[in-house]
GROMACS .gro file of C-alpha atoms in nm:
model
  360
    1MET     CA    1  14.263  13.643  16.279
    2SER     CA    2  13.935  13.811  16.200
    3VAL     CA    3  13.651  13.676  16.414
    4SER     CA    4  13.372  13.838  16.216
    5ALA     CA    5  13.169  13.600  16.002
    6GLN     CA    6  13.080  13.868  15.748
    7ASN     CA    7  13.350  14.134  15.764
    8ALA     CA    8  13.700  14.054  15.639
    9ALA     CA    9  13.806  14.408  15.547
   10PRO     CA   10  14.177  14.454  15.463
   11SER     CA   11  14.405  14.599  15.729
   12ALA     CA   12  14.773  14.677  15.767
   13ASP     CA   13  14.817  14.350  15.956
   14ALA     CA   14  14.645  14.135  15.691
   15ALA     CA   15  14.863  13.906  15.481
   16VAL     CA   16  14.565  13.734  15.316
   17VAL     CA   17  14.198  13.830  15.309
   18PHE     CA   18  13.918  13.607  15.183
   19ASP     CA   19  13.627  13.844  15.128
   20GLY     CA   20  13.296  13.663  15.065
   21VAL     CA   21  13.471  13.401  14.852
   22SER     CA   22  13.271  13.133  14.671
   23LYS     CA   23  13.390  12.866  14.431
   24HIS     CA   24  13.146  12.665  14.219
   25PHE     CA   25  13.252  12.380  13.991
   26PRO     CA   26  13.025  12.299  13.694
   27ALA     CA   27  12.918  11.948  13.603
   28SER     CA   28  13.193  11.754  13.428
   29GLY     CA   29  13.181  11.400  13.291
   30THR     CA   30  13.034  11.176  13.560
   31SER     CA   31  13.062  11.449  13.827
   32GLY     CA   32  12.774  11.682  13.899
   33ALA     CA   33  12.805  12.052  13.974
   34PHE     CA   34  12.906  12.135  14.330
   35THR     CA   35  12.998  12.426  14.555
   36ALA     CA   36  13.345  12.390  14.711
   37LEU     CA   37  13.340  12.724  14.897
   38ASP     CA   38  13.038  12.925  15.006
   39LYS     CA   39  13.089  13.294  15.094
   40VAL     CA   40  13.406  13.244  15.298
   41SER     CA   41  13.531  13.553  15.482
   42LEU     CA   42  13.856  13.521  15.673
   43THR     CA   43  14.162  13.731  15.753
   44VAL     CA   44  14.510  13.581  15.795
   45ASP     CA   45  14.726  13.809  16.008
   46ARG     CA   46  15.075  13.896  15.889
   47GLY     CA   47  15.345  13.696  16.069
   48SER     CA   48  15.102  13.436  16.205
   49ILE     CA   49  15.090  13.061  16.157
   50THR     CA   50  14.725  13.011  16.073
   51GLY     CA   51  14.570  12.667  16.035
   52ILE     CA   52  14.271  12.579  15.819
   53ILE     CA   53  14.134  12.246  15.937
   54GLY     CA   54  13.851  12.030  15.812
   55ARG     CA   55  13.759  11.684  15.699
   56SER     CA   56  13.836  11.552  15.351
   57GLY     CA   57  13.625  11.735  15.094
   58ALA     CA   58  13.551  12.031  15.323
   59GLY     CA   59  13.709  12.282  15.080
   60LYS     CA   60  14.056  12.326  15.233
   61SER     CA   61  14.267  12.263  14.923
   62THR     CA   62  14.039  12.475  14.704
   63LEU     CA   63  14.080  12.761  14.951
   64ILE     CA   64  14.459  12.749  14.943
   65ARG     CA   65  14.470  12.721  14.561
   66LEU     CA   66  14.286  13.053  14.541
   67VAL     CA   67  14.572  13.227  14.723
   68ASN     CA   68  14.831  13.166  14.450
   69GLY     CA   69  14.587  13.186  14.161
   70LEU     CA   70  14.577  12.816  14.073
   71GLU     CA   71  14.200  12.858  14.100
   72LYS     CA   72  13.990  13.172  14.054
   73PRO     CA   73  13.692  13.247  14.276
   74THR     CA   74  13.341  13.234  14.132
   75GLY     CA   75  13.244  13.516  14.365
   76GLY     CA   76  13.414  13.746  14.616
   77LYS     CA   77  13.783  13.838  14.633
   78VAL     CA   78  14.109  13.693  14.758
   79LEU     CA   79  14.357  13.964  14.854
   80VAL     CA   80  14.727  13.894  14.910
   81ASP     CA   81  14.903  14.199  15.053
   82GLY     CA   82  14.604  14.400  14.933
   83VAL     CA   83  14.625  14.270  14.574
   84ASP     CA   84  14.316  14.105  14.423
   85VAL     CA   85  14.457  13.772  14.301
   86GLY     CA   86  14.158  13.691  14.083
   87GLY     CA   87  14.204  14.012  13.884
   88LEU     CA   88  14.568  13.950  13.784
   89ASP     CA   89  14.682  13.861  13.433
   90GLU     CA   90  14.936  13.580  13.377
   91ALA     CA   91  15.242  13.807  13.400
   92ALA     CA   92  15.122  13.960  13.728
   93LEU     CA   93  15.034  13.613  13.861
   94ARG     CA   94  15.389  13.491  13.795
   95SER     CA   95  15.521  13.787  13.993
   96LEU     CA   96  15.279  13.718  14.279
   97ARG     CA   97  15.378  13.351  14.294
   98ARG     CA   98  15.739  13.447  14.358
   99SER     CA   99  15.620  13.602  14.686
  100VAL     CA  100  15.409  13.297  14.777
  101GLY     CA  101  15.595  12.973  14.848
  102MET     CA  102  15.416  12.638  14.862
  103ILE     CA  103  15.498  12.299  15.010
  104PHE     CA  104  15.305  11.987  14.916
  105GLN     CA  105  15.199  11.658  15.072
  106HIS     CA  106  15.389  11.447  14.817
  107PHE     CA  107  15.700  11.669  14.785
  108ASN     CA  108  15.682  11.716  14.402
  109LEU     CA  109  16.060  11.679  14.359
  110LEU     CA  110  16.241  11.603  14.033
  111SER     CA  111  16.410  11.265  14.068
  112SER     CA  112  16.677  11.354  13.810
  113ARG     CA  113  16.796  11.656  14.008
  114THR     CA  114  17.010  11.664  14.320
  115VAL     CA  115  16.900  11.826  14.644
  116PHE     CA  116  17.078  12.144  14.536
  117GLY     CA  117  16.924  12.128  14.189
  118ASN     CA  118  16.569  12.091  14.321
  119VAL     CA  119  16.603  12.393  14.548
  120ALA     CA  120  16.769  12.595  14.271
  121LEU     CA  121  16.500  12.518  14.011
  122PRO     CA  122  16.268  12.817  14.067
  123LEU     CA  123  16.571  13.049  14.065
  124GLU     CA  124  16.693  12.905  13.736
  125ILE     CA  125  16.347  12.953  13.587
  126SER     CA  126  16.350  13.317  13.697
  127GLY     CA  127  16.683  13.372  13.518
  128MET     CA  128  16.911  13.417  13.820
  129ASP     CA  129  17.281  13.363  13.747
  130LYS     CA  130  17.473  13.066  13.888
  131ARG     CA  131  17.673  13.261  14.145
  132ALA     CA  132  17.363  13.426  14.289
  133ILE     CA  133  17.186  13.091  14.296
  134GLU     CA  134  17.475  12.939  14.491
  135GLN     CA  135  17.461  13.223  14.741
  136ARG     CA  136  17.086  13.177  14.786
  137VAL     CA  137  17.064  12.796  14.798
  138ARG     CA  138  17.354  12.713  15.032
  139PRO     CA  139  17.212  12.903  15.334
  140LEU     CA  140  16.870  12.748  15.272
  141LEU     CA  141  17.013  12.397  15.278
  142ASP     CA  142  17.183  12.484  15.605
  143LEU     CA  143  16.855  12.624  15.743
  144VAL     CA  144  16.667  12.299  15.674
  145GLY     CA  145  16.953  12.078  15.791
  146LEU     CA  146  17.053  11.933  15.453
  147ALA     CA  147  17.384  12.107  15.381
  148ASP     CA  148  17.564  11.772  15.381
  149LYS     CA  149  17.312  11.621  15.137
  150HIS     CA  150  17.341  11.883  14.861
  151GLY     CA  151  17.469  11.634  14.601
  152ARG     CA  152  17.228  11.349  14.684
  153TYR     CA  153  16.917  11.256  14.486
  154PRO     CA  154  16.560  11.233  14.625
  155ALA     CA  155  16.554  10.852  14.597
  156GLU     CA  156  16.840  10.836  14.848
  157LEU     CA  157  16.657  11.038  15.114
  158SER     CA  158  16.386  10.979  15.375
  159GLY     CA  159  16.038  11.131  15.357
  160GLY     CA  160  16.128  11.394  15.615
  161GLN     CA  161  16.441  11.492  15.422
  162LYS     CA  162  16.238  11.518  15.100
  163GLN     CA  163  15.993  11.751  15.271
  164ARG     CA  164  16.284  11.964  15.393
  165ILE     CA  165  16.395  11.997  15.031
  166GLY     CA  166  16.040  12.107  14.946
  167ILE     CA  167  16.051  12.370  15.221
  168ALA     CA  168  16.390  12.501  15.108
  169ARG     CA  169  16.266  12.519  14.748
  170ALA     CA  170  15.953  12.708  14.862
  171LEU     CA  171  16.180  12.960  15.040
  172ALA     CA  172  16.417  13.006  14.746
  173THR     CA  173  16.232  13.304  14.597
  174GLU     CA  174  16.226  13.477  14.938
  175PRO     CA  175  15.845  13.471  14.972
  176LYS     CA  176  15.646  13.669  15.226
  177LEU     CA  177  15.383  13.396  15.255
  178LEU     CA  178  15.428  13.018  15.283
  179LEU     CA  179  15.140  12.783  15.197
  180SER     CA  180  15.144  12.430  15.336
  181ASP     CA  181  14.894  12.184  15.186
  182GLU     CA  182  14.882  11.874  15.410
  183ALA     CA  183  15.264  11.888  15.417
  184THR     CA  184  15.300  11.642  15.706
  185SER     CA  185  15.020  11.393  15.639
  186ALA     CA  186  15.251  11.149  15.453
  187LEU     CA  187  15.507  11.149  15.737
  188ASP     CA  188  15.541  10.946  16.055
  189PRO     CA  189  15.471  11.124  16.389
  190GLU     CA  190  15.836  11.181  16.482
  191THR     CA  191  15.921  11.326  16.139
  192THR     CA  192  15.604  11.535  16.146
  193GLN     CA  193  15.714  11.691  16.474
  194SER     CA  194  16.056  11.782  16.332
  195ILE     CA  195  15.895  11.945  16.025
  196LEU     CA  196  15.655  12.143  16.243
  197GLU     CA  197  15.945  12.263  16.458
  198LEU     CA  198  16.120  12.376  16.138
  199LEU     CA  199  15.811  12.568  16.026
  200LYS     CA  200  15.791  12.741  16.366
  201ARG     CA  201  16.158  12.837  16.341
  202ILE     CA  202  16.113  12.973  15.987
  203ASN     CA  203  15.811  13.174  16.102
  204ALA     CA  204  16.005  13.319  16.397
  205ASP     CA  205  16.340  13.378  16.226
  206LEU     CA  206  16.219  13.501  15.886
  207GLY     CA  207  15.894  13.665  15.994
  208LEU     CA  208  15.713  13.459  15.733
  209THR     CA  209  15.335  13.425  15.738
  210VAL     CA  210  15.236  13.057  15.719
  211LEU     CA  211  14.894  12.937  15.602
  212LEU     CA  212  14.867  12.570  15.686
  213ILE     CA  213  14.600  12.333  15.553
  214THR     CA  214  14.549  12.010  15.748
  215HIS     CA  215  14.295  11.755  15.868
  216GLU     CA  216  14.501  11.678  16.181
  217MET     CA  217  14.420  11.854  16.507
  218GLU     CA  218  14.759  11.745  16.646
  219VAL     CA  219  14.929  11.957  16.378
  220VAL     CA  220  14.708  12.256  16.455
  221LYS     CA  221  14.778  12.223  16.827
  222ALA     CA  222  15.154  12.192  16.780
  223VAL     CA  223  15.228  12.485  16.552
  224THR     CA  224  14.947  12.735  16.486
  225SER     CA  225  14.863  13.061  16.660
  226ASP     CA  226  14.521  13.091  16.493
  227VAL     CA  227  14.281  12.840  16.341
  228ALA     CA  228  13.971  12.831  16.125
  229VAL     CA  229  13.748  12.524  16.096
  230ILE     CA  230  13.591  12.463  15.754
  231ASP     CA  231  13.296  12.233  15.690
  232HIS     CA  232  13.106  12.189  15.362
  233GLY     CA  233  13.274  12.496  15.215
  234ARG     CA  234  13.193  12.732  15.503
  235ILE     CA  235  13.400  12.860  15.795
  236VAL     CA  236  13.213  12.737  16.100
  237GLU     CA  237  13.454  12.847  16.373
  238ARG     CA  238  13.766  13.058  16.402
  239GLY     CA  239  13.989  13.226  16.658
  240HIS     CA  240  14.312  13.187  16.849
  241THR     CA  241  14.408  12.821  16.865
  242PHE     CA  242  14.403  12.809  17.245
  243ASP     CA  243  14.054  12.958  17.258
  244VAL     CA  244  13.914  12.722  16.995
  245PHE     CA  245  14.066  12.417  17.166
  246THR     CA  246  13.947  12.511  17.513
  247HIS     CA  247  13.603  12.652  17.416
  248PRO     CA  248  13.494  12.474  17.095
  249LYS     CA  249  13.154  12.603  16.988
  250HIS     CA  250  13.069  12.412  16.669
  251GLU     CA  251  12.991  12.041  16.655
  252THR     CA  252  13.249  11.992  16.375
  253THR     CA  253  13.521  12.139  16.594
  254ARG     CA  254  13.421  11.918  16.884
  255ALA     CA  255  13.422  11.612  16.658
  256LEU     CA  256  13.772  11.691  16.531
  257LEU     CA  257  13.898  11.749  16.885
  258SER     CA  258  13.752  11.418  17.002
  259GLY     CA  259  14.013  11.235  16.795
  260LEU     CA  260  14.305  11.377  16.993
  261PRO     CA  261  14.497  11.137  17.220
  262GLY     CA  262  14.334  11.136  17.561
  263SER     CA  263  14.003  11.257  17.420
  264LYS     CA  264  13.901  10.953  17.216
  265LEU     CA  265  13.662  10.721  17.393
  266PRO     CA  266  13.743  10.349  17.413
  267ASP     CA  267  13.537  10.165  17.150
  268ALA     CA  268  13.341   9.967  17.410
  269VAL     CA  269  13.233  10.289  17.586
  270ALA     CA  270  13.152  10.467  17.258
  271ARG     CA  271  12.928  10.177  17.148
  272ALA     CA  272  12.745  10.173  17.483
  273LEU     CA  273  12.664  10.548  17.492
  274LYS     CA  274  12.296  10.644  17.509
  275PRO     CA  275  12.150  10.992  17.450
  276ALA     CA  276  11.930  10.984  17.762
  277PRO     CA  277  11.981  10.828  18.106
  278ALA     CA  278  11.783  10.552  18.272
  279ALA     CA  279  11.774  10.477  18.644
  280GLY     CA  280  12.119  10.378  18.770
  281ASP     CA  281  12.305  10.505  18.459
  282ARG     CA  282  12.627  10.705  18.465
  283ALA     CA  283  12.694  11.032  18.281
  284VAL     CA  284  13.001  11.034  18.054
  285VAL     CA  285  13.145  11.387  18.051
  286ARG     CA  286  13.446  11.547  17.882
  287LEU     CA  287  13.622  11.808  18.097
  288THR     CA  288  13.852  12.067  17.941
  289PHE     CA  289  14.078  12.260  18.176
  290PHE     CA  290  14.359  12.511  18.135
  291GLY     CA  291  14.565  12.772  18.315
  292ALA     CA  292  14.560  12.743  18.694
  293ALA     CA  293  14.303  12.461  18.681
  294ALA     CA  294  14.563  12.240  18.510
  295GLU     CA  295  14.772  12.248  18.828
  296LYS     CA  296  14.494  12.131  19.060
  297PRO     CA  297  14.419  11.773  19.175
  298LEU     CA  298  14.081  11.796  19.002
  299ILE     CA  299  13.967  11.435  19.026
  300SER     CA  300  14.024  11.401  19.400
  301GLN     CA  301  13.845  11.734  19.451
  302LEU     CA  302  13.560  11.625  19.223
  303ILE     CA  303  13.514  11.302  19.418
  304LYS     CA  304  13.492  11.499  19.743
  305SER     CA  305  13.245  11.744  19.590
  306VAL     CA  306  13.005  11.489  19.441
  307GLY     CA  307  13.041  11.244  19.730
  308ALA     CA  308  13.035  10.952  19.488
  309GLU     CA  309  13.259  10.738  19.271
  310VAL     CA  310  13.416  10.903  18.964
  311ASN     CA  311  13.578  10.689  18.694
  312ILE     CA  312  13.847  10.822  18.459
  313ILE     CA  313  13.787  10.690  18.106
  314ALA     CA  314  14.049  10.888  17.911
  315GLY     CA  315  14.275  11.187  17.965
  316THR     CA  316  14.573  11.392  17.856
  317ILE     CA  317  14.776  11.692  17.974
  318ASP     CA  318  14.947  11.903  17.710
  319GLU     CA  319  15.034  12.259  17.606
  320ILE     CA  320  14.892  12.493  17.344
  321GLY     CA  321  15.111  12.792  17.272
  322GLY     CA  322  15.304  12.732  17.594
  323ALA     CA  323  14.989  12.734  17.812
  324PRO     CA  324  14.888  12.417  18.000
  325TYR     CA  325  14.580  12.246  17.866
  326GLY     CA  326  14.414  11.919  17.956
  327SER     CA  327  14.122  11.698  17.868
  328LEU     CA  328  13.961  11.430  18.083
  329VAL     CA  329  13.666  11.202  18.012
  330VAL     CA  330  13.500  11.090  18.334
  331ALA     CA  331  13.189  10.901  18.438
  332TYR     CA  332  12.976  10.951  18.748
  333GLY     CA  333  12.618  10.890  18.858
  334ALA     CA  334  12.358  11.048  18.630
  335ASP     CA  335  12.108  11.103  18.913
  336ALA     CA  336  11.999  11.462  18.971
  337GLU     CA  337  12.178  11.505  19.305
  338THR     CA  338  12.520  11.378  19.187
  339SER     CA  339  12.497  11.563  18.854
  340GLY     CA  340  12.401  11.887  19.029
  341ARG     CA  341  12.700  11.868  19.264
  342ALA     CA  342  12.933  11.792  18.973
  343GLU     CA  343  12.800  12.085  18.769
  344ARG     CA  344  12.853  12.327  19.058
  345PHE     CA  345  13.211  12.198  19.094
  346PHE     CA  346  13.276  12.252  18.723
  347VAL     CA  347  13.148  12.611  18.734
  348GLU     CA  348  13.346  12.696  19.049
  349ASN     CA  349  13.669  12.567  18.892
  350GLY     CA  350  13.621  12.721  18.546
  351LEU     CA  351  13.600  12.389  18.364
  352VAL     CA  352  13.448  12.354  18.017
  353THR     CA  353  13.226  12.045  18.005
  354GLU     CA  354  13.042  11.841  17.744
  355VAL     CA  355  12.807  11.556  17.825
  356LEU     CA  356  12.891  11.284  17.571
  357GLY     CA  357  12.606  11.050  17.673
  358TYR     CA  358  12.514  10.792  17.930
  359VAL     CA  359  12.611  10.433  18.003
  360ALA     CA  360  12.457  10.162  18.218
   0.00000   0.00000   0.00000
């Protein structure tokens, strides 16, 4: 992924390029004019699974709708395989959309059609004959694990199975790029994990570029290789997922990461936090560790280093892209001597730290 805030020049490895893209919506009815995207520059590498994450209303869905021409930019360009999407006429747009598959949060299936019929629909619309459709759809149903459900109707299936139909349908036209707009947010955690594993397999086996829009950091952590954080229509942070998770630079990124299991503060502690310490207070600090540091007995070593009590408030050990990663929230004396010893320990062990506040 491009890491330049201003330069998103096309390259041979670019599947999608947002080049200074803005999108303004005029006043309409009771809604005033607003800017959904503000000079966004971003490169999505070919063959990657790239996540765009942000809060509701940050501009994520507008961004993804520009890729397949459902919206046109007010300024700048969106390039898909080097083609300026905003400059295409309707006929050229239809051709482009055959190379860009899309899966949706609410499945968008036709209740009157079987599983087979839903997957076959875009092929029927394109004029493909029945035999060719059969040869295309059957392997896709096998790929998504629904070969035995080909004659069933959506009402007979679970949410996860419906989303698998949506994925198979998105793959029917043999796209080079797959767009996922909050595709797992209506699913339970176990089903979400199975869908994410399917997307990873599709990416690996078919070499498909995946652009994934989500508000869930768990989804980003589980499946993406690269991530961009969007806030109020602007990209505020981007990079390899591991780097962004272990060295978050923007306050929006840190806020999103704080909601991950093991990072969220207990409500009682969060309510008691103060921005500055008083005599006898304790510092509440989030530690992020990875690589070799994840294998060390950090807390016992920290206690020895600071020579004082250290409380564990929250914590988790996980993996990002196969590399060990962990987060701990600890509390220790906020006095200058204890804090100084702790800070030296953190530097010596390559830990990323953030002081969250102070408690009595």
